Coordinates of C-alpha atoms in Angstrom, one line a residue:
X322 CA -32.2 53.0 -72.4
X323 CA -32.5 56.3 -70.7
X324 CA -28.8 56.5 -70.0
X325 CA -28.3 56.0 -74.7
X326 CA -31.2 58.6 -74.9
X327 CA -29.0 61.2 -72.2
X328 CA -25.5 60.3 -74.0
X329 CA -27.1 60.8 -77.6
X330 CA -29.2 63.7 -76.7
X331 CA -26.0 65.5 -75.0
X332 CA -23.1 64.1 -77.2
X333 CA -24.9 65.6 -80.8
X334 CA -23.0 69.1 -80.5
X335 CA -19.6 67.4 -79.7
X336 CA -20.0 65.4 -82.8
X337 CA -20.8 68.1 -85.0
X338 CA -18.3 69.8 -84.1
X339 CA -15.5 66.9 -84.3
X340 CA -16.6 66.0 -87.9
X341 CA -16.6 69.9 -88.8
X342 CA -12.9 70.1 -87.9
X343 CA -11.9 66.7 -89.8
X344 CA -13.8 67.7 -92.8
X345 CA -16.5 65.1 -92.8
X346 CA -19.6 65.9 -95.1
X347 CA -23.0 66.2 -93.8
X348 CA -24.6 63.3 -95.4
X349 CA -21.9 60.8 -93.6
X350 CA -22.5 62.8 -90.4
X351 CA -26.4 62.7 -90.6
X352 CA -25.5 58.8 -91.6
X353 CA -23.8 58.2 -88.5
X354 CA -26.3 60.2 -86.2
X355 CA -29.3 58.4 -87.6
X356 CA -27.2 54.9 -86.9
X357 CA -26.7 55.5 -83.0
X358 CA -30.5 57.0 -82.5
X359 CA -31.6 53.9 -83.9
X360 CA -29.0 51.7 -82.0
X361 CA -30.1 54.0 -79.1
X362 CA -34.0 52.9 -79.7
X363 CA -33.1 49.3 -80.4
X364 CA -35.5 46.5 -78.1
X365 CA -33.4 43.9 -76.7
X366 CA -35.4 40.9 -76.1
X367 CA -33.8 38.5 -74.1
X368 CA -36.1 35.5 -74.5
X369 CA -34.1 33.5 -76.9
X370 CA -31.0 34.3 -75.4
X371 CA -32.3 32.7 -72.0
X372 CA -33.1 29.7 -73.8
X373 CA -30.1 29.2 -75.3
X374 CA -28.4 29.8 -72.0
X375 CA -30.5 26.9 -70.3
X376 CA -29.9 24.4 -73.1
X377 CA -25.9 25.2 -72.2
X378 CA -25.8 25.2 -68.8
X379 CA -27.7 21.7 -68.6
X380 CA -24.7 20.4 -69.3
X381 CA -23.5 22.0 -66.1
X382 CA -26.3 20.8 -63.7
X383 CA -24.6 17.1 -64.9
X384 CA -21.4 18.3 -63.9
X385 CA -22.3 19.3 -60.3
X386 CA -24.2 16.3 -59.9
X387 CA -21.6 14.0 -61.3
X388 CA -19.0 15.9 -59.3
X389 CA -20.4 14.8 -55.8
X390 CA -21.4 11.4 -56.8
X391 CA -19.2 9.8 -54.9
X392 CA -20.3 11.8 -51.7
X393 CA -23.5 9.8 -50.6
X394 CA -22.0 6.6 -52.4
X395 CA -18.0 5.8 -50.9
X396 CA -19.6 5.3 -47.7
X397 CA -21.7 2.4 -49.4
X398 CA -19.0 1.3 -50.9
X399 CA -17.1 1.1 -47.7
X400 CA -19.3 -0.4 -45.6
X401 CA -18.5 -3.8 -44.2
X402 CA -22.2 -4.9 -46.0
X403 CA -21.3 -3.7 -49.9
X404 CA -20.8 -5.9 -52.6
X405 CA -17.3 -7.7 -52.0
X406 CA -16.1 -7.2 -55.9
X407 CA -17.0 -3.2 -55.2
X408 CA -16.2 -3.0 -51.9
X409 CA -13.2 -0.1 -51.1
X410 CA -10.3 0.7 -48.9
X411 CA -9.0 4.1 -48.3
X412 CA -6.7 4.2 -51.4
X413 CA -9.3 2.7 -53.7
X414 CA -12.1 5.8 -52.0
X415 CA -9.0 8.2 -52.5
X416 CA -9.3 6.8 -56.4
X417 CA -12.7 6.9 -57.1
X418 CA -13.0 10.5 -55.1
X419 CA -10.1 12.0 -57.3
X420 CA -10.2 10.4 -60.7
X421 CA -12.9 12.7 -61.6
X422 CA -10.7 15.5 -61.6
X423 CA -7.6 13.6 -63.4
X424 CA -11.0 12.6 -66.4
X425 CA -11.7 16.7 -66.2
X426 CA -8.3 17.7 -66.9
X427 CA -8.1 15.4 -70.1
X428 CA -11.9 16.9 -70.6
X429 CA -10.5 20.7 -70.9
X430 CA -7.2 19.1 -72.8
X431 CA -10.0 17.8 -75.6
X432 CA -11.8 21.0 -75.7
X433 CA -8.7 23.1 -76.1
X434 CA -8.9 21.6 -79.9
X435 CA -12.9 20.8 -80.3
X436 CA -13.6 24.8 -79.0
X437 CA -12.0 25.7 -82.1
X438 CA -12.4 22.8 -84.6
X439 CA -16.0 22.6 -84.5
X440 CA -17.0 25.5 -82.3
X441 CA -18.3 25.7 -78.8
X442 CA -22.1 24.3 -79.2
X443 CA -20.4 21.4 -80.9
X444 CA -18.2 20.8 -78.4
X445 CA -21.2 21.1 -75.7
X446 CA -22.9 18.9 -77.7
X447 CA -19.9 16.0 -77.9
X448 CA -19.7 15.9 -74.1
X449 CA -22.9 14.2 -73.4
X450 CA -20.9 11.0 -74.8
X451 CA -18.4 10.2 -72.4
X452 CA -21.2 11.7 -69.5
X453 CA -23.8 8.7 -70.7
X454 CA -21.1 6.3 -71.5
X455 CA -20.1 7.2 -67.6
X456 CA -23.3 6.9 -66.5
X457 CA -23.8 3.4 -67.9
X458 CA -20.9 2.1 -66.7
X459 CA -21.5 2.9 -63.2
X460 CA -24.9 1.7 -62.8
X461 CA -24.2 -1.8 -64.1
X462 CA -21.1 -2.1 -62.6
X463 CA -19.7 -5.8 -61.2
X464 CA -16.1 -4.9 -60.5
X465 CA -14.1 -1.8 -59.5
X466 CA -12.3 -1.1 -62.8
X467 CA -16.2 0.1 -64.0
X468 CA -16.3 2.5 -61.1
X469 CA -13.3 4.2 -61.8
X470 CA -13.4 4.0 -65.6
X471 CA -17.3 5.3 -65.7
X472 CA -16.3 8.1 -63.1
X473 CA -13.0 9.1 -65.1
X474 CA -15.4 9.5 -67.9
X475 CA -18.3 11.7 -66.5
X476 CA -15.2 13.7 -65.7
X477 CA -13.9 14.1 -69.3
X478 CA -17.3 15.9 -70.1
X479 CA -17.3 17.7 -67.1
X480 CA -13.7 19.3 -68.3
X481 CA -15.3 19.6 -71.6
X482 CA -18.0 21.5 -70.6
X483 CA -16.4 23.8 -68.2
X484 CA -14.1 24.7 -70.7
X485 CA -17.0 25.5 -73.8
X486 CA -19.6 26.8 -71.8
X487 CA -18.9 29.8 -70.4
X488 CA -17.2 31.1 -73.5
X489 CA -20.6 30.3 -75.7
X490 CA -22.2 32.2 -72.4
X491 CA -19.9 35.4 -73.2
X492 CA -20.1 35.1 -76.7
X493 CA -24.0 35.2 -77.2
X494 CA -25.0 37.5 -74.3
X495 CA -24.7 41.4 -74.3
X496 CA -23.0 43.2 -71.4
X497 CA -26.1 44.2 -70.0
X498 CA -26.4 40.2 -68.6
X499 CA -23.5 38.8 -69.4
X500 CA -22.8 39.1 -65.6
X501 CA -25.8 37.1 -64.5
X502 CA -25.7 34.8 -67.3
X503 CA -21.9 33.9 -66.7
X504 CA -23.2 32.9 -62.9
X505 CA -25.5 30.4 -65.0
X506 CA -22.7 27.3 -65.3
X507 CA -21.9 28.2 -61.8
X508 CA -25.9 28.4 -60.1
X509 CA -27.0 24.9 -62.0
X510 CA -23.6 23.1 -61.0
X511 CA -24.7 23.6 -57.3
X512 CA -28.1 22.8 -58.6
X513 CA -27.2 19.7 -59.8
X514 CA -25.1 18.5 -56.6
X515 CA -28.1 19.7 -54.4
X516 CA -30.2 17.6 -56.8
X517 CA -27.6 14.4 -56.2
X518 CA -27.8 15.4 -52.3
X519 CA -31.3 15.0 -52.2
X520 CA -32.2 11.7 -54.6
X521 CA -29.3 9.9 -52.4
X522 CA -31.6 10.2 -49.4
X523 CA -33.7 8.1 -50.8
X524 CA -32.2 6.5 -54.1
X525 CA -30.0 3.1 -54.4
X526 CA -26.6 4.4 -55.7
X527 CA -26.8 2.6 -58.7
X528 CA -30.0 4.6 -59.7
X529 CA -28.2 7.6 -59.2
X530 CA -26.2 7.1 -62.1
X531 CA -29.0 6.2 -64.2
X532 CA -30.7 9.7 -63.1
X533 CA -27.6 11.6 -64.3
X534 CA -27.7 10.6 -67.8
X535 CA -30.7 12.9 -68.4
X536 CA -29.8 16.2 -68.2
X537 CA -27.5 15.0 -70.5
X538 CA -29.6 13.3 -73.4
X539 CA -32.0 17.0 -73.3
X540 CA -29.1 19.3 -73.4
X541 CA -28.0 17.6 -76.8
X542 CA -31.7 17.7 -78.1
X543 CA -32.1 21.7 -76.8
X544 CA -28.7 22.7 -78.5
X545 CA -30.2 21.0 -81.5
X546 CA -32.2 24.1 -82.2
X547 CA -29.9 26.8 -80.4
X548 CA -27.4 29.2 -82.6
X549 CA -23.9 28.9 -82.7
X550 CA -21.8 32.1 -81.3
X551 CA -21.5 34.8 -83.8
X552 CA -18.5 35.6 -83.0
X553 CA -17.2 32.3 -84.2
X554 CA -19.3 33.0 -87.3
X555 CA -17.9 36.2 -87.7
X556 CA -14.0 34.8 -87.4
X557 CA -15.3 32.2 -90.0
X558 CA -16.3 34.9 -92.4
X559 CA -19.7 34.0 -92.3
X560 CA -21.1 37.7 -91.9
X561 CA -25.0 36.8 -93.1
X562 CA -25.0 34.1 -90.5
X563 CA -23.6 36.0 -88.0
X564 CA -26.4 38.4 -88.1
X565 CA -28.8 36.3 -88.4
X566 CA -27.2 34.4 -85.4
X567 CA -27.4 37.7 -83.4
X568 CA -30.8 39.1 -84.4
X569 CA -32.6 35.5 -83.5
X570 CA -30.5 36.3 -79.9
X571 CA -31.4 39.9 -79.4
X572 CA -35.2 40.4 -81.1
X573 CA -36.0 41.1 -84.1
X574 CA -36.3 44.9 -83.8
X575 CA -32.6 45.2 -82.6
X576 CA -30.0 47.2 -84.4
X577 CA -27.4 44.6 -84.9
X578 CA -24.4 47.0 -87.1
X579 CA -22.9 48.5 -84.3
X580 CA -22.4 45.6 -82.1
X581 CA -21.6 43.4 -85.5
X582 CA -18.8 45.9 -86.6
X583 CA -17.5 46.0 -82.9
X584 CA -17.3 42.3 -83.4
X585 CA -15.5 42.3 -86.7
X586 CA -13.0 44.8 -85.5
X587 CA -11.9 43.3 -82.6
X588 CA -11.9 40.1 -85.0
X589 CA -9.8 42.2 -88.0
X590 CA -7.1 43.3 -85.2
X591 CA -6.1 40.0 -84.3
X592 CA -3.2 37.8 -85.7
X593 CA -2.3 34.4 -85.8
X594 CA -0.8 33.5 -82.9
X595 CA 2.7 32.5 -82.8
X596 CA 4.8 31.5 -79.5
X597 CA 6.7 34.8 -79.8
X598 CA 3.1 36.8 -79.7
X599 CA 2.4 35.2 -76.2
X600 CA 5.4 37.5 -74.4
X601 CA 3.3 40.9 -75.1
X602 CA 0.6 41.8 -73.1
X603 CA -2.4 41.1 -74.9
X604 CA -2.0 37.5 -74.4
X605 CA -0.1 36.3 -71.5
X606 CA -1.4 38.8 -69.0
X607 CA -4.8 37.4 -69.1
X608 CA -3.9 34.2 -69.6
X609 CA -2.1 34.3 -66.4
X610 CA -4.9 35.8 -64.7
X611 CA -7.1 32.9 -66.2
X612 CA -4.7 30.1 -65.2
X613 CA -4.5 31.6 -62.0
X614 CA -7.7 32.3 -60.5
X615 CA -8.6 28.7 -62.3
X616 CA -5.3 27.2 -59.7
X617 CA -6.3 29.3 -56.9
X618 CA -10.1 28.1 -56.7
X619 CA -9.0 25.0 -56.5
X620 CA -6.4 25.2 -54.0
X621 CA -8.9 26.9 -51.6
X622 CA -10.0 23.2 -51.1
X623 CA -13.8 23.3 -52.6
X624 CA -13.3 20.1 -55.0
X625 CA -12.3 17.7 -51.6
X626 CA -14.2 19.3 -49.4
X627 CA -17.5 18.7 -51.8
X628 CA -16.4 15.1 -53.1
X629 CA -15.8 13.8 -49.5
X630 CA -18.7 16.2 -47.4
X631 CA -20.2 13.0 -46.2
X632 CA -16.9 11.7 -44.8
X633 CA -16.0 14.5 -43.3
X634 CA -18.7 15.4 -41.3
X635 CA -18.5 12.0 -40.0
X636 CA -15.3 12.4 -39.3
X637 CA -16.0 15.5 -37.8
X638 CA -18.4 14.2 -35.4
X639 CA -21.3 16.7 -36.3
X640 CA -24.7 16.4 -34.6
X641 CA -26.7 15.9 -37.7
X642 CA -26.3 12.7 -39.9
X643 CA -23.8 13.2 -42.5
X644 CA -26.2 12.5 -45.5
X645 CA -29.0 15.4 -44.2
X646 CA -25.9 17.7 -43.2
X647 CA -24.6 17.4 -47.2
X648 CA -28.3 18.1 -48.0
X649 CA -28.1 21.5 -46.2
X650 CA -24.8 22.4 -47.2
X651 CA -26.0 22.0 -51.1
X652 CA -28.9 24.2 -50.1
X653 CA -26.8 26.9 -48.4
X654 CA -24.4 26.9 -52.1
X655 CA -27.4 27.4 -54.4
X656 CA -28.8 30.6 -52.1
X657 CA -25.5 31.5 -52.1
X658 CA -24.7 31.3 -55.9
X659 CA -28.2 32.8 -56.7
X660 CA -27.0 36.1 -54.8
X661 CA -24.0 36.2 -56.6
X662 CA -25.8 35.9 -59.9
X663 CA -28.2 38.8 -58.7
X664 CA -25.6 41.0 -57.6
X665 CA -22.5 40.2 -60.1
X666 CA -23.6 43.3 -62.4
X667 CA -24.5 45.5 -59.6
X668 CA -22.0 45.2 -57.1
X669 CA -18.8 44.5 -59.4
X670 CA -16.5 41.2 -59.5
X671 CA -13.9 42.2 -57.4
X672 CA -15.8 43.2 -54.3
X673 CA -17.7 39.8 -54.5
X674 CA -14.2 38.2 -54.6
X675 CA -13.5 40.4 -51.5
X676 CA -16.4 39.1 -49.9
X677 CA -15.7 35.8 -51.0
X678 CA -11.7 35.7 -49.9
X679 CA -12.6 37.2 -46.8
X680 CA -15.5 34.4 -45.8
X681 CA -13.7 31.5 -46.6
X682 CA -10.4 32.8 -44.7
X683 CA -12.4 32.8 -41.6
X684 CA -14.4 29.5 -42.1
X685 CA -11.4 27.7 -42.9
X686 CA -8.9 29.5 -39.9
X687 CA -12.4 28.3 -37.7
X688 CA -12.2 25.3 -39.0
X689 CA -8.2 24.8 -38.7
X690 CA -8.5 25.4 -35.2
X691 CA -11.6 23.4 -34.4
X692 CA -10.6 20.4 -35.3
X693 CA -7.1 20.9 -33.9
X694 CA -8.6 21.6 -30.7
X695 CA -9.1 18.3 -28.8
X696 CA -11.4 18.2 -25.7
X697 CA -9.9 17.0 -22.7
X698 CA -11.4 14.5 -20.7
X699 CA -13.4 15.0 -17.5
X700 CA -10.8 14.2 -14.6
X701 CA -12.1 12.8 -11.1
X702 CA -14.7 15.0 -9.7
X703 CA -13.2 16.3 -5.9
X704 CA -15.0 15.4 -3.3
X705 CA -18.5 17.5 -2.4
X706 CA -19.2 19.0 0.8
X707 CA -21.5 21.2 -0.3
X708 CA -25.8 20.8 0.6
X709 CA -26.5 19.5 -3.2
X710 CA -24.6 16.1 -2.7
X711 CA -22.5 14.3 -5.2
X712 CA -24.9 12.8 -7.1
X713 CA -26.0 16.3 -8.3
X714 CA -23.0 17.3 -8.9
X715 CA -21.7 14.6 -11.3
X716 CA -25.4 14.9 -13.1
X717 CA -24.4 18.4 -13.9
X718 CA -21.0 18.1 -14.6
X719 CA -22.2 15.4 -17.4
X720 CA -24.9 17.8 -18.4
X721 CA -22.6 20.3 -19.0
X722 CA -20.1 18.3 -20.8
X723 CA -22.7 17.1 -23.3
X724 CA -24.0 21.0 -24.7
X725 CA -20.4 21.5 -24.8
X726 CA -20.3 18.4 -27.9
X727 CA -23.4 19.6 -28.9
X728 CA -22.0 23.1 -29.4
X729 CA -18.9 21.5 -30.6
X730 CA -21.0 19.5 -33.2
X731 CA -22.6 22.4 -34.9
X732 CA -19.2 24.5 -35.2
X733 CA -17.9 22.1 -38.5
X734 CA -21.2 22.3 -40.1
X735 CA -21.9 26.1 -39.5
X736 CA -18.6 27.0 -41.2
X737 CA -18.6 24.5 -43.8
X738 CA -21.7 26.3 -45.0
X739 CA -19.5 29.7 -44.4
X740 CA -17.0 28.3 -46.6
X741 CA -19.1 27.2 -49.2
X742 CA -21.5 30.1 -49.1
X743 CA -18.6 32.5 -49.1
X744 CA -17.0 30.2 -52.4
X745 CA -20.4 30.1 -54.3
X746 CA -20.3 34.7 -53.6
X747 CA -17.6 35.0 -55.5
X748 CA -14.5 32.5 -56.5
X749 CA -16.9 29.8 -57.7
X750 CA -19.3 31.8 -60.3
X751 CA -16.8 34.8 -61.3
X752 CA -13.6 32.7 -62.2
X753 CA -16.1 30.9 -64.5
X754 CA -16.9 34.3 -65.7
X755 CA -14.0 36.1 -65.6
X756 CA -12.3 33.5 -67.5
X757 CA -14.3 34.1 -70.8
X758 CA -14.4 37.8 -70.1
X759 CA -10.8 38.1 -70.0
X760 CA -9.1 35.9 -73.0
X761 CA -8.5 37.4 -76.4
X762 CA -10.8 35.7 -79.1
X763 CA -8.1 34.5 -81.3
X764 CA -6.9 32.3 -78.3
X765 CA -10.4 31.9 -76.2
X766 CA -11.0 28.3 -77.3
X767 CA -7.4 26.8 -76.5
X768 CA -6.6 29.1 -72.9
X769 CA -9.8 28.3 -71.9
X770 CA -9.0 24.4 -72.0
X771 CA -5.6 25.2 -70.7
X772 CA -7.0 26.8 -67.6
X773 CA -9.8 24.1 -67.5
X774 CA -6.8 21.5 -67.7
X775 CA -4.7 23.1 -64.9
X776 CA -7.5 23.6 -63.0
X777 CA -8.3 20.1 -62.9
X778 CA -5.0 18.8 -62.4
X779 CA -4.6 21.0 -59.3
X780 CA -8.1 19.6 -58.1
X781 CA -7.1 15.6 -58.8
X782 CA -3.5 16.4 -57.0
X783 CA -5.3 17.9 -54.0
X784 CA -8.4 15.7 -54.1
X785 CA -6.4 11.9 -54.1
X786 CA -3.6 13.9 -51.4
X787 CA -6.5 14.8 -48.9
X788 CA -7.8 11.2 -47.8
X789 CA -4.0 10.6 -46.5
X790 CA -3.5 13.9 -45.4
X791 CA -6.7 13.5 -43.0
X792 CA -5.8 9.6 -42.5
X793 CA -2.5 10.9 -41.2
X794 CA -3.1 13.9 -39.8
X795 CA -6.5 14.7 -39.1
X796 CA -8.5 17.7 -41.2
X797 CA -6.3 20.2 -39.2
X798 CA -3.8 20.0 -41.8
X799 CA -5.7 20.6 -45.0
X800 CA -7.7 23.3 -43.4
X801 CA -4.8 24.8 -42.4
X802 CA -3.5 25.2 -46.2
X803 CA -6.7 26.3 -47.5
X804 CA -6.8 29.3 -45.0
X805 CA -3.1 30.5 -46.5
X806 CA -4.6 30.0 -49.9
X807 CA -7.4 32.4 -49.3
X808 CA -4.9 34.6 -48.1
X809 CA -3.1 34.8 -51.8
X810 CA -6.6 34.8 -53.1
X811 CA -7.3 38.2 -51.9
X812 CA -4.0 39.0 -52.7
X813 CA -4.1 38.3 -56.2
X814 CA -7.6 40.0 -56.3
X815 CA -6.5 43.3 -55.1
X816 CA -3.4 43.6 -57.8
X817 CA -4.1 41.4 -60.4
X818 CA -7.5 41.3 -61.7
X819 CA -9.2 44.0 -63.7
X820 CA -12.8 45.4 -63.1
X821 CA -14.6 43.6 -66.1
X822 CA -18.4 44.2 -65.1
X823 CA -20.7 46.3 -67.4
X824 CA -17.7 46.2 -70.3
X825 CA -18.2 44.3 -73.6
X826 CA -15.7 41.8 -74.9
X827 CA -14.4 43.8 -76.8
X828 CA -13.6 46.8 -74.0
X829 CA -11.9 44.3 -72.0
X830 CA -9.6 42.9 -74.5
X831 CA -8.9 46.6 -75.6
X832 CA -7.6 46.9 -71.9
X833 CA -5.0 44.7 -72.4
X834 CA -4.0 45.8 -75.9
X835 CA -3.6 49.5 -74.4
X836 CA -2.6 48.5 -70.7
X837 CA -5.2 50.2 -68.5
X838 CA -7.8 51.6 -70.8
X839 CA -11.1 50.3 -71.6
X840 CA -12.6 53.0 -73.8
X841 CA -12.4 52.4 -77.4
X842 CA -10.9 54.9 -79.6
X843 CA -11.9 55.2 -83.2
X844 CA -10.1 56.9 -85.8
X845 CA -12.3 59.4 -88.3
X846 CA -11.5 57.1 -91.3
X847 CA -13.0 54.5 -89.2
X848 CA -15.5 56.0 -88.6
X849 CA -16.8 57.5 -92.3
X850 CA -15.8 54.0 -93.5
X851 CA -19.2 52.8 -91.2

């Protein structure tokens, strides 16, 4: 506020003179001075926003729980004492972990077409079908087909709703939060797992699926009431709507013109989209960006790594039970993702992707080499001519073998919550983010289930290849790829990916159209035409 009372206080002689020399008359300059003190003095109240935000983004907290489900529950299934129609072996586990992702990537394939056919709270809304149908078919489940059908399905509305929800996010928030908002999906995701984490300490599995079908059911009766995004009512030619829409968002003493003629200019300067359009920059460079943060974050290993946490700390030999080690570790990534969220509009995107690259390099490398390393063991003990005889000896040397597995023990958990806490800084909320920021609106709907679809492919690929990868190598292997990944992720960061934070939507895609600018430049006919 201060900052719009400074620029219009200080900018009132420039424009007087700039409309002297293009011949403007008084009245339309008064006009337009009278429009940005007003815009200057609007109230933005942010209540209704936030509540449209939380009705979204419940959909999310059923994706991070549905996402881990089968962390606490394959090592039921496994067991020698589980149900013999239900019971697994390592390709079945390997199925169950990864078909979630395959169910995802035909999830963001649907809302490539539903984000634009019925607009993104619809297609919200439609993804609480498959996620209760998924539910329902893994409680009551008697054979293993039911396992992996309901877990391909909670999938499919998991890809749905990463692909529509942080585009309604971008579309109904104002730059001011849009940065903390678009860590929303990302902060109830890790929410939701935590939640799953800490019912399957003391929940039967088959509970735990009857548990995730509410967030579900109360996101579709919140949305109910919630507005759809003005910008999609503003494409539609629904003007009145759309500024209805955005004054019910904002407060009702806001000044809605400027950022409603914003809107329908970015909307007026797009074209329909043919194949030959997608060769200049205004569309395939963020595209590309999109696709590819979406490919790297999963290639950094953070879909297997939280399907199968339980499994591999047991494999890993921690010194905490798996179950309350998973616990912690879901702790660790909602801190983690709530600083992000608090510091996303104040420190900038890319040095939280710094941050980010740079944490889970060094967790992963420590991890690569941990569990490469193999402790040799203890070799006769010479013979003791000292005064403490060899009974002491041999107590000590046992002593000090067992802080050393101790010590050992802690290393895979303390930098699995490195790695996690370093993903949930910056490559877990912002690719969300960035992804809606980035795309042009004529093509935000469909890229944004093309990334979600890639992004899920990339995840089922890497998730059903890292049960035999460990089986047959050990986790040296995978953790050894994921550390090269987060090399290429800070790669990519430092050349690729533009500086979106405090920018509007339509700044941003005004940086592609131009190549390098963000400013908006107005012509004066533009500008006596408002």
């Amino acid at each position: 506020m201060v900052l719009s009372l400074f620029y219009f206080r200080y900018s009132k002689p420039l424009q007087k003179r700039t409309f002297k020399l293009t011949g403007c008359k008084m009245d339309e300059e008064t006009a337009l001075l009278k429009e940005r003190a007003t815009s200057a003095g609007s109230q933005i109240r942010n209540s209704r926003l936030f509540l449209a935000v939380f009705s979204a983004v419940l959909g999310n907290f059923n994706f991070g729980y549905s996402l881990v489900y089968s962390s606490p529950v394959l090592p039921k299934l496994k067991s020698p004492d589980a149900d013999p129609r239900l019971r697994m072996d390592t390709e079945q586990a390997a199925w169950f972990g990864s078909i979630y992702s395959l169910g995802a990537a035909a999830g963001g394939l649907g809302a490539m077409m539903l984000n634009d056919l019925i607009g993104r709270k619809l297609s919200i809304m439609t993804s609480a079908v498959p996620s209760t149908l998924g539910y329902m078919l893994l409680a009551g489940a008697v054979d293993l087909w039911m396992l992996h059908f309901g877990r391909f399905l909670t999938g499919v509305a998991a890809g749905m709703t990463a692909a529509s929800i942080p585009v309604y996010i971008s579309e109904i928030s104002h730059k001011g939060v849009r940065g903390a908002l678009g860590s929303c999906p990302q902060v109830t995701a890790v929410f939701g797992s935590l939640t799953l984490y800490a019912l399957g300490l003391v929940v039967p599995w088959r509970w735990l699926a009857v548990a995730g079908a509410v967030p579900a059911i109360l996101m579709v009766v919140l949305l109910t009431f919630m507005p759809s995004s003005p910008r999609r009512l503003l494409s539609l030619g629904r003007q009145q709507h759309a500024e209805k829409v955005l004054r019910w968002l904002r407060g009702n003493h806001y000044n809605t013109h400027s950022e409603l003629r914003d809107i329908q200019e970015s909307i007026d300067s797009q074209k329909t989209v043919k194949w030959s359009h997608l060769a200049t920059p205004i569309y395939y460079k963020p595209i590309l960006i999109s696709v590819m943060m979406r490919f790297l974050q999963q290639m950094t290993g953070i879909t297997p790594v939280l399907v199968y946490l339980e499994p591999i700390f047991a494999k890993s030999q921690v010194s905490i039970e798996p179950r309350y080690d998973a616990a912690i570790v879901g702790a660790v990534r909602l801190f983690s993702v709530a600083i992000a969220a608090f510091l996303m509009d104040k420190a900038g995107r890319k040095a939280l992707l710094y941050t980010s690259s740079m944490l889970m390099f060094l967790a992963s490398l420590t991890l690569a080499v941990a569990s490469h390393t193999t402790t040799c063991p203890p070799g006769p003990s010479p013979p003791n001519h000292t005064v403490l005889g060899y009974g002491t000896h041999e107590d000590m040397a046992v002593a000090f073998q067992s802080s050393q597995q101790t010590a050992a023990g802690l290393i895979p958990l303390v930098f699995t919550v490195v790695f996690i806490f370093g993903y949930a800084m910056g490559w877990g909320p912002i690719t969300w983010l960035l992804m809606s920021e980035v795309l042009p609106l004529v093509v935000r709907g469909k890229a944004s289930g093309l990334c979600v679809t890639v992004s899920w492919l990339t995840a089922f690929a890497l998730t059903h290849a890292f049960t035999h990868l460990v089986d047959s190598y050990g986790l040296y292997v995978p953790y050894l790829i994921f550390t090269v990944v987060c090399v290429f992720c800070l790669l990519f960061n430092a050349v690729c990916i533009p500086e979106t934070g405090g920018r509007s939507l339509e700044e941003i895609e005004n940086y592609f159209r131009t190549g390098r600018s963000f400013t908006i430049t107005r012509s004066a006919s533009t500008l006596q035409s408002h």
